Amino acid sequence: LSPTGRAYLLYGLSLAGVDYGSMLDKLVAEPQGLSAYGKALLALALFELGKREPAERLANELELAVAKAPAPQGASWGEEDGPGWERDPVESSAAVVRALVLAKPVSARVGEAVRWLMAAREEDHWQSTRDTAMAVYALVDYLKKAGSEELQAEVSAGLNGAPAGKVALGRAELL
C-alpha cells in the first residue's frame, strides 16, 4: 500500500473513531512519500482524532505547495496527467480544501481552490463520479465554514440519460 493509500485508510478509520497512532505518527514523521492528496487526508485524519498541531503543520505545507500559481481560474493541487487517483487534480484539490477549511479557513488558497474546483466542472459534473463526490464534499465543508445565509440549491439526478428527479434545497437541508 502506498503512503497515500495508507493515509486514505487511516482517514477512513479515523471517521470511525479508530486511532492507529503508530501508523499516523510514522506518516507524520516521514511525509515525503505522500502526494498532496495524501497529506490532506492525513491532516483530516489527525483533525478527526483531535491531533490539531500536526494537522495544522501539514495544512501549512499544503497551502505553500499549491500546484499552480493562483490564476483567474484559481489554485489547484495534483497533476493533470498524474498516475491514478493519488494525484488526480480534482480529488487532490478537494481534499486540500477540506484540510484548509479546518486548519486555515481564512487562507486565500481556500477561495482560490473553490474557484478552481468550480471551473474544473464539465457542464454539471466533474470527470468521474468519484471526482464529483469529492468536490461536493469539499464544497459543502466550505459552505458550512463560510456560513452563508443565502444557501439554496437545486439538485437533479439522471439515470441512463433520462431525468430521474429534481429537488430544491434550502439552508436547512444543505447544512
PDB file of C-alpha atoms in Angstrom:
ATOM      1  CA  LEU A   1       0.000   0.000   0.000  1.00  0.00           C
ATOM      2  CA  SER A   2       1.422   3.382  -0.976  1.00  0.00           C
ATOM      3  CA  PRO A   3       1.871   6.133   1.645  1.00  0.00           C
ATOM      4  CA  THR A   4      -1.132   7.987   0.191  1.00  0.00           C
ATOM      5  CA  GLY A   5      -3.144   4.760   0.257  1.00  0.00           C
ATOM      6  CA  ARG A   6      -2.237   4.380   3.938  1.00  0.00           C
ATOM      7  CA  ALA A   7      -3.341   7.966   4.593  1.00  0.00           C
ATOM      8  CA  TYR A   8      -6.670   7.208   2.891  1.00  0.00           C
ATOM      9  CA  LEU A   9      -7.102   4.100   5.052  1.00  0.00           C
ATOM     10  CA  LEU A  10      -6.196   5.977   8.240  1.00  0.00           C
ATOM     11  CA  TYR A  11      -8.634   8.768   7.360  1.00  0.00           C
ATOM     12  CA  GLY A  12     -11.441   6.243   6.909  1.00  0.00           C
ATOM     13  CA  LEU A  13     -10.589   4.595  10.212  1.00  0.00           C
ATOM     14  CA  SER A  14     -10.448   7.978  11.967  1.00  0.00           C
ATOM     15  CA  LEU A  15     -14.035   8.654  10.856  1.00  0.00           C
ATOM     16  CA  ALA A  16     -14.982   5.523  12.802  1.00  0.00           C
ATOM     17  CA  GLY A  17     -13.020   6.772  15.829  1.00  0.00           C
ATOM     18  CA  VAL A  18     -10.159   4.309  15.348  1.00  0.00           C
ATOM     19  CA  ASP A  19      -6.738   5.760  16.146  1.00  0.00           C
ATOM     20  CA  TYR A  20      -3.791   3.803  14.762  1.00  0.00           C
ATOM     21  CA  GLY A  21      -1.320   6.088  16.491  1.00  0.00           C
ATOM     22  CA  SER A  22       1.900   4.404  15.401  1.00  0.00           C
ATOM     23  CA  MET A  23       0.883   4.403  11.723  1.00  0.00           C
ATOM     24  CA  LEU A  24      -0.233   8.039  11.927  1.00  0.00           C
ATOM     25  CA  ASP A  25       2.947   9.045  13.721  1.00  0.00           C
ATOM     26  CA  LYS A  26       5.098   7.330  11.090  1.00  0.00           C
ATOM     27  CA  LEU A  27       3.386   9.174   8.222  1.00  0.00           C
ATOM     28  CA  VAL A  28       3.603  12.492  10.084  1.00  0.00           C
ATOM     29  CA  ALA A  29       7.308  11.930  10.753  1.00  0.00           C
ATOM     30  CA  GLU A  30       8.048  10.828   7.172  1.00  0.00           C
ATOM     31  CA  PRO A  31       5.580  12.619   4.831  1.00  0.00           C
ATOM     32  CA  GLN A  32       7.990  12.625   1.854  1.00  0.00           C
ATOM     33  CA  GLY A  33       6.176   9.812   0.008  1.00  0.00           C
ATOM     34  CA  LEU A  34       2.766  11.438   0.351  1.00  0.00           C
ATOM     35  CA  SER A  35       1.108  13.254  -2.515  1.00  0.00           C
ATOM     36  CA  ALA A  36      -0.778  16.477  -1.763  1.00  0.00           C
ATOM     37  CA  TYR A  37      -3.905  14.328  -1.591  1.00  0.00           C
ATOM     38  CA  GLY A  38      -2.220  12.041   0.953  1.00  0.00           C
ATOM     39  CA  LYS A  39      -1.083  14.968   3.101  1.00  0.00           C
ATOM     40  CA  ALA A  40      -4.597  16.393   3.054  1.00  0.00           C
ATOM     41  CA  LEU A  41      -6.109  13.031   4.039  1.00  0.00           C
ATOM     42  CA  LEU A  42      -3.551  12.667   6.812  1.00  0.00           C
ATOM     43  CA  ALA A  43      -4.378  16.166   8.076  1.00  0.00           C
ATOM     44  CA  LEU A  44      -8.110  15.316   8.003  1.00  0.00           C
ATOM     45  CA  ALA A  45      -7.469  12.100   9.968  1.00  0.00           C
ATOM     46  CA  LEU A  46      -5.428  13.980  12.547  1.00  0.00           C
ATOM     47  CA  PHE A  47      -8.140  16.623  12.937  1.00  0.00           C
ATOM     48  CA  GLU A  48     -10.763  13.913  13.287  1.00  0.00           C
ATOM     49  CA  LEU A  49      -8.746  12.389  16.145  1.00  0.00           C
ATOM     50  CA  GLY A  50      -8.130  15.740  17.876  1.00  0.00           C
ATOM     51  CA  LYS A  51      -4.451  15.999  16.917  1.00  0.00           C
ATOM     52  CA  ARG A  52      -4.616  19.608  15.807  1.00  0.00           C
ATOM     53  CA  GLU A  53      -0.936  20.650  15.864  1.00  0.00           C
ATOM     54  CA  PRO A  54       0.436  18.108  13.358  1.00  0.00           C
ATOM     55  CA  ALA A  55      -2.684  18.588  11.213  1.00  0.00           C
ATOM     56  CA  GLU A  56      -2.082  22.348  11.088  1.00  0.00           C
ATOM     57  CA  ARG A  57       1.569  21.753  10.165  1.00  0.00           C
ATOM     58  CA  LEU A  58       0.503  19.617   7.204  1.00  0.00           C
ATOM     59  CA  ALA A  59      -2.104  22.212   6.189  1.00  0.00           C
ATOM     60  CA  ASN A  60       0.597  24.906   6.213  1.00  0.00           C
ATOM     61  CA  GLU A  61       2.729  22.756   3.894  1.00  0.00           C
ATOM     62  CA  LEU A  62      -0.237  22.233   1.581  1.00  0.00           C
ATOM     63  CA  GLU A  63      -1.013  25.931   1.487  1.00  0.00           C
ATOM     64  CA  LEU A  64       2.533  26.634   0.307  1.00  0.00           C
ATOM     65  CA  ALA A  65       2.676  23.699  -2.121  1.00  0.00           C
ATOM     66  CA  VAL A  66      -0.078  24.818  -4.479  1.00  0.00           C
ATOM     67  CA  ALA A  67       0.489  23.105  -7.847  1.00  0.00           C
ATOM     68  CA  LYS A  68      -0.337  26.098  -9.986  1.00  0.00           C
ATOM     69  CA  ALA A  69       0.181  29.725  -9.121  1.00  0.00           C
ATOM     70  CA  PRO A  70      -3.242  31.229  -8.489  1.00  0.00           C
ATOM     71  CA  ALA A  71      -4.665  32.396 -11.770  1.00  0.00           C
ATOM     72  CA  PRO A  72      -8.103  33.673 -12.732  1.00  0.00           C
ATOM     73  CA  GLN A  73      -9.362  30.075 -12.598  1.00  0.00           C
ATOM     74  CA  GLY A  74      -7.911  29.556  -9.102  1.00  0.00           C
ATOM     75  CA  ALA A  75      -5.407  27.288  -7.353  1.00  0.00           C
ATOM     76  CA  SER A  76      -5.131  23.510  -7.541  1.00  0.00           C
ATOM     77  CA  TRP A  77      -3.091  20.552  -6.370  1.00  0.00           C
ATOM     78  CA  GLY A  78      -2.370  17.260  -8.121  1.00  0.00           C
ATOM     79  CA  GLU A  79      -1.263  16.567 -11.675  1.00  0.00           C
ATOM     80  CA  GLU A  80      -3.387  16.648 -14.823  1.00  0.00           C
ATOM     81  CA  ASP A  81      -1.680  13.557 -16.183  1.00  0.00           C
ATOM     82  CA  GLY A  82      -0.655  12.099 -12.848  1.00  0.00           C
ATOM     83  CA  PRO A  83      -0.702   8.359 -12.225  1.00  0.00           C
ATOM     84  CA  GLY A  84      -4.017   7.198 -10.764  1.00  0.00           C
ATOM     85  CA  TRP A  85      -6.315   8.620  -8.134  1.00  0.00           C
ATOM     86  CA  GLU A  86      -3.495   9.622  -5.783  1.00  0.00           C
ATOM     87  CA  ARG A  87      -2.582  12.593  -7.950  1.00  0.00           C
ATOM     88  CA  ASP A  88      -5.939  13.410  -9.524  1.00  0.00           C
ATOM     89  CA  PRO A  89      -6.231  17.226  -9.509  1.00  0.00           C
ATOM     90  CA  VAL A  90      -9.941  17.347  -8.626  1.00  0.00           C
ATOM     91  CA  GLU A  91      -9.678  14.841  -5.781  1.00  0.00           C
ATOM     92  CA  SER A  92      -6.396  16.337  -4.576  1.00  0.00           C
ATOM     93  CA  SER A  93      -7.711  19.902  -4.642  1.00  0.00           C
ATOM     94  CA  ALA A  94     -10.962  18.864  -2.943  1.00  0.00           C
ATOM     95  CA  ALA A  95      -9.080  17.108  -0.123  1.00  0.00           C
ATOM     96  CA  VAL A  96      -6.798  20.127   0.325  1.00  0.00           C
ATOM     97  CA  VAL A  97      -9.821  22.439   0.504  1.00  0.00           C
ATOM     98  CA  ARG A  98     -11.279  20.262   3.254  1.00  0.00           C
ATOM     99  CA  ALA A  99      -7.998  20.298   5.217  1.00  0.00           C
ATOM    100  CA  LEU A 100      -7.520  24.055   4.796  1.00  0.00           C
ATOM    101  CA  VAL A 101     -11.125  24.790   5.798  1.00  0.00           C
ATOM    102  CA  LEU A 102     -10.373  23.082   9.116  1.00  0.00           C
ATOM    103  CA  ALA A 103      -6.863  24.433   9.693  1.00  0.00           C
ATOM    104  CA  LYS A 104      -6.763  27.792   7.913  1.00  0.00           C
ATOM    105  CA  PRO A 105     -10.287  28.847   6.936  1.00  0.00           C
ATOM    106  CA  VAL A 106      -9.234  32.431   6.176  1.00  0.00           C
ATOM    107  CA  SER A 107      -6.432  31.361   3.820  1.00  0.00           C
ATOM    108  CA  ALA A 108      -6.697  32.920   0.367  1.00  0.00           C
ATOM    109  CA  ARG A 109      -5.953  29.462  -1.040  1.00  0.00           C
ATOM    110  CA  VAL A 110      -9.373  28.196   0.124  1.00  0.00           C
ATOM    111  CA  GLY A 111     -11.325  30.593  -2.084  1.00  0.00           C
ATOM    112  CA  GLU A 112      -8.856  30.135  -4.949  1.00  0.00           C
ATOM    113  CA  ALA A 113      -9.230  26.350  -4.780  1.00  0.00           C
ATOM    114  CA  VAL A 114     -13.022  26.555  -4.604  1.00  0.00           C
ATOM    115  CA  ARG A 115     -12.933  28.742  -7.722  1.00  0.00           C
ATOM    116  CA  TRP A 116     -10.666  26.201  -9.455  1.00  0.00           C
ATOM    117  CA  LEU A 117     -12.965  23.303  -8.497  1.00  0.00           C
ATOM    118  CA  MET A 118     -15.970  25.117  -9.941  1.00  0.00           C
ATOM    119  CA  ALA A 119     -14.049  25.911 -13.151  1.00  0.00           C
ATOM    120  CA  ALA A 120     -12.940  22.257 -13.462  1.00  0.00           C
ATOM    121  CA  ARG A 121     -16.516  21.043 -13.900  1.00  0.00           C
ATOM    122  CA  GLU A 122     -17.598  19.582 -17.192  1.00  0.00           C
ATOM    123  CA  GLU A 123     -21.085  21.075 -17.565  1.00  0.00           C
ATOM    124  CA  ASP A 124     -22.845  19.983 -14.346  1.00  0.00           C
ATOM    125  CA  HIS A 125     -20.341  17.407 -13.095  1.00  0.00           C
ATOM    126  CA  TRP A 126     -16.659  16.641 -12.777  1.00  0.00           C
ATOM    127  CA  GLN A 127     -14.740  13.987 -14.724  1.00  0.00           C
ATOM    128  CA  SER A 128     -15.960  10.985 -12.728  1.00  0.00           C
ATOM    129  CA  THR A 129     -18.462  10.127 -10.024  1.00  0.00           C
ATOM    130  CA  ARG A 130     -15.571   9.885  -7.566  1.00  0.00           C
ATOM    131  CA  ASP A 131     -14.297  13.362  -8.560  1.00  0.00           C
ATOM    132  CA  THR A 132     -17.837  14.698  -8.268  1.00  0.00           C
ATOM    133  CA  ALA A 133     -18.329  13.202  -4.807  1.00  0.00           C
ATOM    134  CA  MET A 134     -15.019  14.543  -3.506  1.00  0.00           C
ATOM    135  CA  ALA A 135     -15.661  18.008  -4.956  1.00  0.00           C
ATOM    136  CA  VAL A 136     -19.151  18.116  -3.428  1.00  0.00           C
ATOM    137  CA  TYR A 137     -17.772  17.090  -0.002  1.00  0.00           C
ATOM    138  CA  ALA A 138     -15.234  19.913  -0.204  1.00  0.00           C
ATOM    139  CA  LEU A 139     -17.782  22.485  -1.311  1.00  0.00           C
ATOM    140  CA  VAL A 140     -20.183  21.501   1.483  1.00  0.00           C
ATOM    141  CA  ASP A 141     -17.374  21.819   4.055  1.00  0.00           C
ATOM    142  CA  TYR A 142     -16.501  25.216   2.597  1.00  0.00           C
ATOM    143  CA  LEU A 143     -20.118  26.416   2.710  1.00  0.00           C
ATOM    144  CA  LYS A 144     -20.546  25.195   6.278  1.00  0.00           C
ATOM    145  CA  LYS A 145     -17.490  27.170   7.368  1.00  0.00           C
ATOM    146  CA  ALA A 146     -18.376  30.218   5.269  1.00  0.00           C
ATOM    147  CA  GLY A 147     -21.776  30.319   6.966  1.00  0.00           C
ATOM    148  CA  SER A 148     -23.629  31.748   4.003  1.00  0.00           C
ATOM    149  CA  GLU A 149     -27.182  32.797   4.873  1.00  0.00           C
ATOM    150  CA  GLU A 150     -28.410  32.567   1.286  1.00  0.00           C
ATOM    151  CA  LEU A 151     -27.793  28.898   0.610  1.00  0.00           C
ATOM    152  CA  GLN A 152     -30.069  27.396  -1.988  1.00  0.00           C
ATOM    153  CA  ALA A 153     -29.543  24.649  -4.486  1.00  0.00           C
ATOM    154  CA  GLU A 154     -31.442  22.590  -6.960  1.00  0.00           C
ATOM    155  CA  VAL A 155     -30.295  19.021  -7.378  1.00  0.00           C
ATOM    156  CA  SER A 156     -31.172  16.997 -10.459  1.00  0.00           C
ATOM    157  CA  ALA A 157     -30.454  13.341 -10.979  1.00  0.00           C
ATOM    158  CA  GLY A 158     -30.480  11.238 -14.098  1.00  0.00           C
ATOM    159  CA  LEU A 159     -30.436   7.556 -14.808  1.00  0.00           C
ATOM    160  CA  ASN A 160     -29.295   6.152 -18.147  1.00  0.00           C
ATOM    161  CA  GLY A 161     -29.557   9.570 -19.743  1.00  0.00           C
ATOM    162  CA  ALA A 162     -33.137  10.207 -18.607  1.00  0.00           C
ATOM    163  CA  PRO A 163     -34.186  12.628 -15.848  1.00  0.00           C
ATOM    164  CA  ALA A 164     -34.878  10.733 -12.610  1.00  0.00           C
ATOM    165  CA  GLY A 165     -35.855  13.592 -10.324  1.00  0.00           C
ATOM    166  CA  LYS A 166     -35.228  17.104  -9.111  1.00  0.00           C
ATOM    167  CA  VAL A 167     -35.410  18.666  -5.657  1.00  0.00           C
ATOM    168  CA  ALA A 168     -34.920  22.223  -4.371  1.00  0.00           C
ATOM    169  CA  LEU A 169     -32.916  22.561  -1.154  1.00  0.00           C
ATOM    170  CA  GLY A 170     -32.611  25.451   1.272  1.00  0.00           C
ATOM    171  CA  ARG A 171     -30.148  26.172   4.077  1.00  0.00           C
ATOM    172  CA  ALA A 172     -31.685  23.649   6.483  1.00  0.00           C
ATOM    173  CA  GLU A 173     -31.386  20.756   4.036  1.00  0.00           C
ATOM    174  CA  LEU A 174     -27.922  21.685   2.787  1.00  0.00           C
ATOM    175  CA  LEU A 175     -26.247  22.048   6.157  1.00  0.00           C
TER     176      LEU A 175
END
